[in-house]
Coordinates of C-alpha atoms and ligand atoms in Angstrom, one line a residue:
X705 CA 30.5 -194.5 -93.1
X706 CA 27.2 -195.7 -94.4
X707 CA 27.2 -195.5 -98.5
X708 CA 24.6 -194.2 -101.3
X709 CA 24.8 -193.9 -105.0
X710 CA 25.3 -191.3 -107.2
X711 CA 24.9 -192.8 -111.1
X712 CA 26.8 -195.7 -110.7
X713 CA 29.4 -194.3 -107.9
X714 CA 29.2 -194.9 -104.5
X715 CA 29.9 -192.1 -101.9
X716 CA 29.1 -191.4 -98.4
X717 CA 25.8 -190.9 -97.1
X718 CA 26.6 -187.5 -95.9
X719 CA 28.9 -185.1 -98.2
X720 CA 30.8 -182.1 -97.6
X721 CA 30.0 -178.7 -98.8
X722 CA 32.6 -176.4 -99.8
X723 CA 30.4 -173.0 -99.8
X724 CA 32.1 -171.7 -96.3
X725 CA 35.4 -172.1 -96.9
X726 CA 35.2 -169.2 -99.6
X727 CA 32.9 -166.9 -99.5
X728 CA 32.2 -164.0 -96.9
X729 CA 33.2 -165.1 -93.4
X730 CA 35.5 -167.8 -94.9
X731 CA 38.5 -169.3 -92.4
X732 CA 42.0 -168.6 -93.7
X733 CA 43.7 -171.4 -96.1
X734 CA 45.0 -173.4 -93.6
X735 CA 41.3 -174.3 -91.0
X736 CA 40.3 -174.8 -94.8
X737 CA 42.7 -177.6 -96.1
X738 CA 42.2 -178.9 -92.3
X739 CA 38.5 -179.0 -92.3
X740 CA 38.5 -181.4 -95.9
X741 CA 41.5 -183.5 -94.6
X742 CA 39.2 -184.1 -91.3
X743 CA 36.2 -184.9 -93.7
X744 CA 38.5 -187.4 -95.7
X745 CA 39.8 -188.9 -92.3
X746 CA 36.2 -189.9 -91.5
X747 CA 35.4 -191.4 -94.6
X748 CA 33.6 -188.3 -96.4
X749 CA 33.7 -189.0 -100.7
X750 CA 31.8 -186.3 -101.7
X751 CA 32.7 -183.1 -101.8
X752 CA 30.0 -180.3 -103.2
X753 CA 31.5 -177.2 -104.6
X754 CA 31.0 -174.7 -107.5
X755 CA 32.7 -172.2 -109.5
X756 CA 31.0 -169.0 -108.0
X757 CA 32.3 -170.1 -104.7
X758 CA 34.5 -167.1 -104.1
X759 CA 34.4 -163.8 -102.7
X760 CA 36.3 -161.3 -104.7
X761 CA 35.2 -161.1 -108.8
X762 CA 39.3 -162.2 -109.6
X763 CA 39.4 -165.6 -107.9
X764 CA 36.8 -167.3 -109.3
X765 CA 37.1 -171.5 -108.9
X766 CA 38.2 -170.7 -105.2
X767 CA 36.9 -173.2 -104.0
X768 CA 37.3 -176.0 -106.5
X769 CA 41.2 -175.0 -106.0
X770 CA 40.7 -175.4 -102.6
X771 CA 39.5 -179.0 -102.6
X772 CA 42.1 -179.8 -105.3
X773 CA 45.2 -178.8 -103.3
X774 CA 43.5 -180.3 -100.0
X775 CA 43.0 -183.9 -102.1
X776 CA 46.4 -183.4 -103.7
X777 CA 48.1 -182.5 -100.0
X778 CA 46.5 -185.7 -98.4
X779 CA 48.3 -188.2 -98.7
X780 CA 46.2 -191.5 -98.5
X781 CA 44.8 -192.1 -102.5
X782 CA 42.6 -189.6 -102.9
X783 CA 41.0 -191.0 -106.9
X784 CA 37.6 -192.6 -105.2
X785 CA 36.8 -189.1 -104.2
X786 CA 33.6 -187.5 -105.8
X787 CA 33.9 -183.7 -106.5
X788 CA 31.3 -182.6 -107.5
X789 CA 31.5 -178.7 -109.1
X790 CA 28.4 -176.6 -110.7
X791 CA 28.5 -173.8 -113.6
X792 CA 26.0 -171.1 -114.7
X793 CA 26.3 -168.8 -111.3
X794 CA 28.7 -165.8 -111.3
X795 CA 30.1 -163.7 -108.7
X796 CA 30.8 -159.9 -109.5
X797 CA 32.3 -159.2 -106.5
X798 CA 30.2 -156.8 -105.0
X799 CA 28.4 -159.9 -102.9
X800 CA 25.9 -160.9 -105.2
X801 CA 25.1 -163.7 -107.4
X802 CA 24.3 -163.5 -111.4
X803 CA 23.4 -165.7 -113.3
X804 CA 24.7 -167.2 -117.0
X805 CA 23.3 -170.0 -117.9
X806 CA 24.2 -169.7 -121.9
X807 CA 25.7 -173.1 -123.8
X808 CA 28.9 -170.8 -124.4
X809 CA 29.4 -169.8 -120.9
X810 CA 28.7 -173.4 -119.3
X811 CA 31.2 -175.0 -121.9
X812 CA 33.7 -172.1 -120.9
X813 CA 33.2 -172.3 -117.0
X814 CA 33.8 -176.2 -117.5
X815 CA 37.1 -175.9 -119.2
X816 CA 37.9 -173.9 -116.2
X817 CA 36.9 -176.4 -113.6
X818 CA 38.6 -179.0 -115.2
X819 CA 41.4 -177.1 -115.1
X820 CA 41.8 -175.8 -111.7
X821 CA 40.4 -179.7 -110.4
X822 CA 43.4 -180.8 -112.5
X823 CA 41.2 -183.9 -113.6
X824 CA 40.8 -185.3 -117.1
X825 CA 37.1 -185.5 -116.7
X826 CA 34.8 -183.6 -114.1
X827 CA 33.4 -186.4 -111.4
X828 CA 29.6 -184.5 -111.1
X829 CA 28.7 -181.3 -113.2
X830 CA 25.4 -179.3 -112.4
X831 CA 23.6 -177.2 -114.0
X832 CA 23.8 -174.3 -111.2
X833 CA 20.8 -172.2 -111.5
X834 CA 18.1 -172.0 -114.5
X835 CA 18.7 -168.8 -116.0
X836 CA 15.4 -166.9 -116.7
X837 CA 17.3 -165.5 -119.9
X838 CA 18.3 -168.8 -121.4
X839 CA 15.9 -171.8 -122.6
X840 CA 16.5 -174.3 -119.9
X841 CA 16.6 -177.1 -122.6
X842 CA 19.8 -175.2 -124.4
X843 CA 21.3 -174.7 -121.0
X844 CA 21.1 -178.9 -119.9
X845 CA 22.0 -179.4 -123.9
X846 CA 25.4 -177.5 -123.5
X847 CA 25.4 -179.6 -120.4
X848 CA 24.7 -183.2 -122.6
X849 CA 27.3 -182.1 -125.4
X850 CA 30.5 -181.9 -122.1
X851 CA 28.8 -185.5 -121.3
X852 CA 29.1 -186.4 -125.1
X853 CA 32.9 -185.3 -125.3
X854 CA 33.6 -186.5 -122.0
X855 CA 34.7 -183.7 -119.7
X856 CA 32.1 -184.5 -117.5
X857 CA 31.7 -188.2 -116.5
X858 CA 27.9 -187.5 -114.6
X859 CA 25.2 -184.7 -115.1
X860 CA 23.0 -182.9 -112.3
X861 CA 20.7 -179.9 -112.0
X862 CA 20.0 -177.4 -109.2
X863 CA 17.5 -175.5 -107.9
X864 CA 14.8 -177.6 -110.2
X865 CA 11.3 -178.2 -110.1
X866 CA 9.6 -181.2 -111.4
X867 CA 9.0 -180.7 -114.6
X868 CA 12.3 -179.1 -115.4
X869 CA 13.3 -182.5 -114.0
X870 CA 12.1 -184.4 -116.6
X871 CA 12.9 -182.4 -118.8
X872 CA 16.4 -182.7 -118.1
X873 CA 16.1 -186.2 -117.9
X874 CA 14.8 -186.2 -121.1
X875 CA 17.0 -184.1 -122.5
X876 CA 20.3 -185.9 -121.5
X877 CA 19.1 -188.9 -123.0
X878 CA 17.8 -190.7 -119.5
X879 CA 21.8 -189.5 -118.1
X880 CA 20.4 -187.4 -115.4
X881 CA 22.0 -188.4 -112.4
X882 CA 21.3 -185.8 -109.2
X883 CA 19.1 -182.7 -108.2
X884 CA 20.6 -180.5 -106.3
X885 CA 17.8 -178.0 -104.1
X886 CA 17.8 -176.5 -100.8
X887 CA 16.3 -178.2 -98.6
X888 CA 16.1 -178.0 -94.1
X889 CA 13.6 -178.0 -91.8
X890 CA 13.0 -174.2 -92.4
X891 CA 12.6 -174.9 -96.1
X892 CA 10.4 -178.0 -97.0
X893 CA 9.4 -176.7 -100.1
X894 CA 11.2 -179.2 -102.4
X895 CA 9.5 -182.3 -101.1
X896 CA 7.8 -182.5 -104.5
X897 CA 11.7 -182.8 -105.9
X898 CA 12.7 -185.2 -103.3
X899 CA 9.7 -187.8 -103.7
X900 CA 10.4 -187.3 -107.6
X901 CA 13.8 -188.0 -107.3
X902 CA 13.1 -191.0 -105.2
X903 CA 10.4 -192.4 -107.6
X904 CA 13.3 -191.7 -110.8
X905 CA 15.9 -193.2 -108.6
X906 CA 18.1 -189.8 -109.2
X907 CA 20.3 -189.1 -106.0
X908 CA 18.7 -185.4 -104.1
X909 CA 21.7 -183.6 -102.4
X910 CA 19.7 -181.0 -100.3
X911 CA 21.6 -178.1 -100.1
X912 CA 21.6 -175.9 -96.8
X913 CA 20.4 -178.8 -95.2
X914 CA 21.0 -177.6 -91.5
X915 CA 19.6 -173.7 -92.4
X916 CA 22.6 -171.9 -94.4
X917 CA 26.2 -170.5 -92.6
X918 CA 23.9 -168.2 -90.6
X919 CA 21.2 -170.4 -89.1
X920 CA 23.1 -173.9 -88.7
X921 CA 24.6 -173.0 -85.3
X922 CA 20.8 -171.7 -84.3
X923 CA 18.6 -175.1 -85.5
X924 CA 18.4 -176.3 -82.2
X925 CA 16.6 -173.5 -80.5
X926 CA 14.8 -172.7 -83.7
X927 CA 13.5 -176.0 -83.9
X928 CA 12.6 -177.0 -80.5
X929 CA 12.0 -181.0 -81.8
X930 CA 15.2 -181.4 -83.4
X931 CA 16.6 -180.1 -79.4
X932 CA 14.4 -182.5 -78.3
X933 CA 15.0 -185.9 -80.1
X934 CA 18.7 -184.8 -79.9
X935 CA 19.0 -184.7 -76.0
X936 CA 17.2 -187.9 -76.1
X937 CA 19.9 -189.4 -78.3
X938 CA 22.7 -187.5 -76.7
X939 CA 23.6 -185.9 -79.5
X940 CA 23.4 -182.3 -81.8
X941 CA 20.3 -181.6 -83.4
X942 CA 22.2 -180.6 -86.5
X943 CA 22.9 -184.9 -86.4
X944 CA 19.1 -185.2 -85.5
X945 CA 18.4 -183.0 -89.1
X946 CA 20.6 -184.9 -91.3
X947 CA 19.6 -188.3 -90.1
X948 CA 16.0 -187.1 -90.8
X949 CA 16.5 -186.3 -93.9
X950 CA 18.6 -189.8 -94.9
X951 CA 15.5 -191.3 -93.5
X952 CA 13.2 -189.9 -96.0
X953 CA 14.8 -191.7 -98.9
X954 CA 18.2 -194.0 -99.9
X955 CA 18.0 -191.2 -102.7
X956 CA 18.6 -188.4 -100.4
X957 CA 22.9 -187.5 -99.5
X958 CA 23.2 -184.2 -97.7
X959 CA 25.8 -182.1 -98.1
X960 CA 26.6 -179.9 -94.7
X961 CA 28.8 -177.3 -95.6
X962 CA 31.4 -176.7 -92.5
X963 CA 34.9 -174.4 -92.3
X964 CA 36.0 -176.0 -89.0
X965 CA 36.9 -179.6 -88.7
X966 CA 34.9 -180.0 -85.9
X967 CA 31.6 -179.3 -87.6
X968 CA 31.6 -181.8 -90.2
X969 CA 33.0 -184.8 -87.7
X970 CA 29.9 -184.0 -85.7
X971 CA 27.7 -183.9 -89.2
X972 CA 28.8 -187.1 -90.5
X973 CA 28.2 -189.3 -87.6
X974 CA 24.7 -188.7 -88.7
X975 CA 24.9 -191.5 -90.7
X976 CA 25.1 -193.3 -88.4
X977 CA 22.1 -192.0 -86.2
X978 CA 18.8 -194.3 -86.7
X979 CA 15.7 -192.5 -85.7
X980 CA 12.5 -194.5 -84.5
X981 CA 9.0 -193.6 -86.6
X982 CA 7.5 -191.8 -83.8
X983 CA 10.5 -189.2 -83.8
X984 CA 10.5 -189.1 -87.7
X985 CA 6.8 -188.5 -87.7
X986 CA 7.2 -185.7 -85.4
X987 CA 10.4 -183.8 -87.1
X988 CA 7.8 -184.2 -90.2
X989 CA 5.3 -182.1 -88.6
X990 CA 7.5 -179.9 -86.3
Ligands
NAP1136 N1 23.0 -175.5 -105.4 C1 22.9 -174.3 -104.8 O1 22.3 -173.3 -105.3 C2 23.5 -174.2 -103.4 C3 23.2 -173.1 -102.6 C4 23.7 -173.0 -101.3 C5 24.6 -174.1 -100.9 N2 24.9 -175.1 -101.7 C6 25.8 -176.2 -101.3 O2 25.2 -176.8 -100.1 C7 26.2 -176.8 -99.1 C8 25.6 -176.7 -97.8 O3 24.8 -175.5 -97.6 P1 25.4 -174.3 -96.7 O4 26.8 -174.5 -96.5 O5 24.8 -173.1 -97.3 O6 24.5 -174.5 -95.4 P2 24.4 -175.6 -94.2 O7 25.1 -176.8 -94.6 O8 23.0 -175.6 -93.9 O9 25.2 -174.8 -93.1 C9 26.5 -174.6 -93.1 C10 27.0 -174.2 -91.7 O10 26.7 -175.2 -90.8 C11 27.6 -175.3 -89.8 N3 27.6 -176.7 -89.4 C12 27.8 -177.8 -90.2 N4 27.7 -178.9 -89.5 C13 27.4 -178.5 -88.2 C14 27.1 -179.3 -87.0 N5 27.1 -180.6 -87.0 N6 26.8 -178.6 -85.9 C15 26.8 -177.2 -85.9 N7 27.0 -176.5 -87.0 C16 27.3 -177.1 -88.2 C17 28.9 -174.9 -90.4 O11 29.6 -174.2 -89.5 P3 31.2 -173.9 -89.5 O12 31.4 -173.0 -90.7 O13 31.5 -173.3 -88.2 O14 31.9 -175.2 -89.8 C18 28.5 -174.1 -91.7 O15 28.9 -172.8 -91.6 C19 27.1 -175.6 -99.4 O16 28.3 -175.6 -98.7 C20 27.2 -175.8 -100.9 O17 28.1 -176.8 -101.3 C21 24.3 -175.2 -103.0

């Protein structure tokens, strides 16, 4: 598997992301553990989750215990493995998301992760969402201090725009590591992010890359030239979207979510996939 950088760790050009496995319309335990163990098998070293990933308002950190029992159950050494977890979203329970993006509640929500990722030190923490009710500079401050005491070895920030970006950089003392937004060929709205990132040198995980859980399995017929290039490559278009997108930048590592094996073997062959100019050009203007 090709390789990019995070801060100063390496990880596979395409990640996995662990959204699916726990929130509505998850797969039981088992398709779960199977679908990171088929990820690891083909050389996947990131792995994207998040506290609020759950489904029910009592089993918050779902996910993140998900990933730890499936790198703990592995076998092969499991310690190069990037897991990269977020704070500052919530889940109630009633399917919705909250935010709380207060220094007291990221410091407590870390304590957590670190705790259900059994680690000493958390690989990647984000910054989840900004929280309209919080200063963003106290919110990526909490996030400095867990950097400062070492429960968190790299920083990141979601669902960002430019200036937050800096800001953040700023803010974390030029420690800003990765932005986290969504970006597909439905949403193109983050470019601005992306070329920023590129231009800063900070790794862009766009999230949803392929559409969301509901549109992913559709891209192809919504997106007629990602069919297109695909059946002249003899391959998905979901491939044909992710190798776009490693194209745009060596900043850019998407992160595919997938709750079947099968998914994410087809996903990261992607990396693999070199598109010619002409095709990029026209998945740019499709
Ligand atoms: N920072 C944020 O605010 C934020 C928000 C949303 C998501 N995220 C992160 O980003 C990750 C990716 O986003 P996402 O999961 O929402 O959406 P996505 O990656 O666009 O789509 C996920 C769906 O794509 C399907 N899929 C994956 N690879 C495929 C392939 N090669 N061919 C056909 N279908 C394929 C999977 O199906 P199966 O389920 O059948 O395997 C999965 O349900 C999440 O898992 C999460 O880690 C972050």
């Amino acid at each position: 598997m090709k390789q990019r950088r995070i801060g100063d760790v390496q990880v596979s050009a395409i990640g996995l992301g662990g959204m699916p496995m726990s929130i509505e319309g998850r797969p039981d335990r088992a398709r779960s553990i199977a679908t990171i163990h088929a990820a690891l098998d083909a050389g996947v070293t990131l792995i994207d989750t998040a506290d609020a990933y759950h489904l029910h308002a009592d089993e918050v950190g779902h996910n993140e215990t998900l990933i730890a029992e499936a790198l703990r159950s592995y076998g092969p050494d499991t310690s190069h493995v990037l897991v990269a977890t977020k704070g500052g979203h919530l889940r109630p329970g009633d399917g919705s998301w909250t935010q709380d993006g207060s220094p007291a509640h990221l410091r407590e929500a870390c304590e957590a992760s670190l705790r259900r990722l059994g680690v000493d030190a958390i690989g990647l923490y984000q910054f989840h969402r900004p929280d309209p009710r919080v200063r963003f500079a106290d919110s990526v401050g909490a996030v400095r201090d867990l950097l400062d005491e070492g429960k968190i070895r790299m920083a990141g920030v979601s669902n960002v725009n430019p200036a937050q970006i800096r800001e953040a950089l700023e803010i974390l003392g030029g420690r800003l590591v990765s932005v986290q937004n969504q970006f597909s060929p439905v949403f193109r709205s983050s470019e601005p992010e992306l070329e920023l990132c590129d231009e800063l040198g900070l790794a862009f995980l766009p999230w949803s890359p392929l559409g969301g859980i509901g549109g992913a399995g559709e891209l192809g017929s919504r997106h007629a030239v990602f069919a297109d290039i695909a059946a002249d490559h003899d391959t998905s278009p979901q491939q044909v979207c992710l190798a776009w997108m490693l194209a745009k930048s060596p900043v850019v590592i998407p992160i595919p979510g997938a709750s079947r094996p099968e998914t994410i073997l087809d996903s990261v062959q992607a990396a693999d996939l070199v598109l010619a100019p002409d095709e990029l050009d026209l998945l740019d203007k499709a």
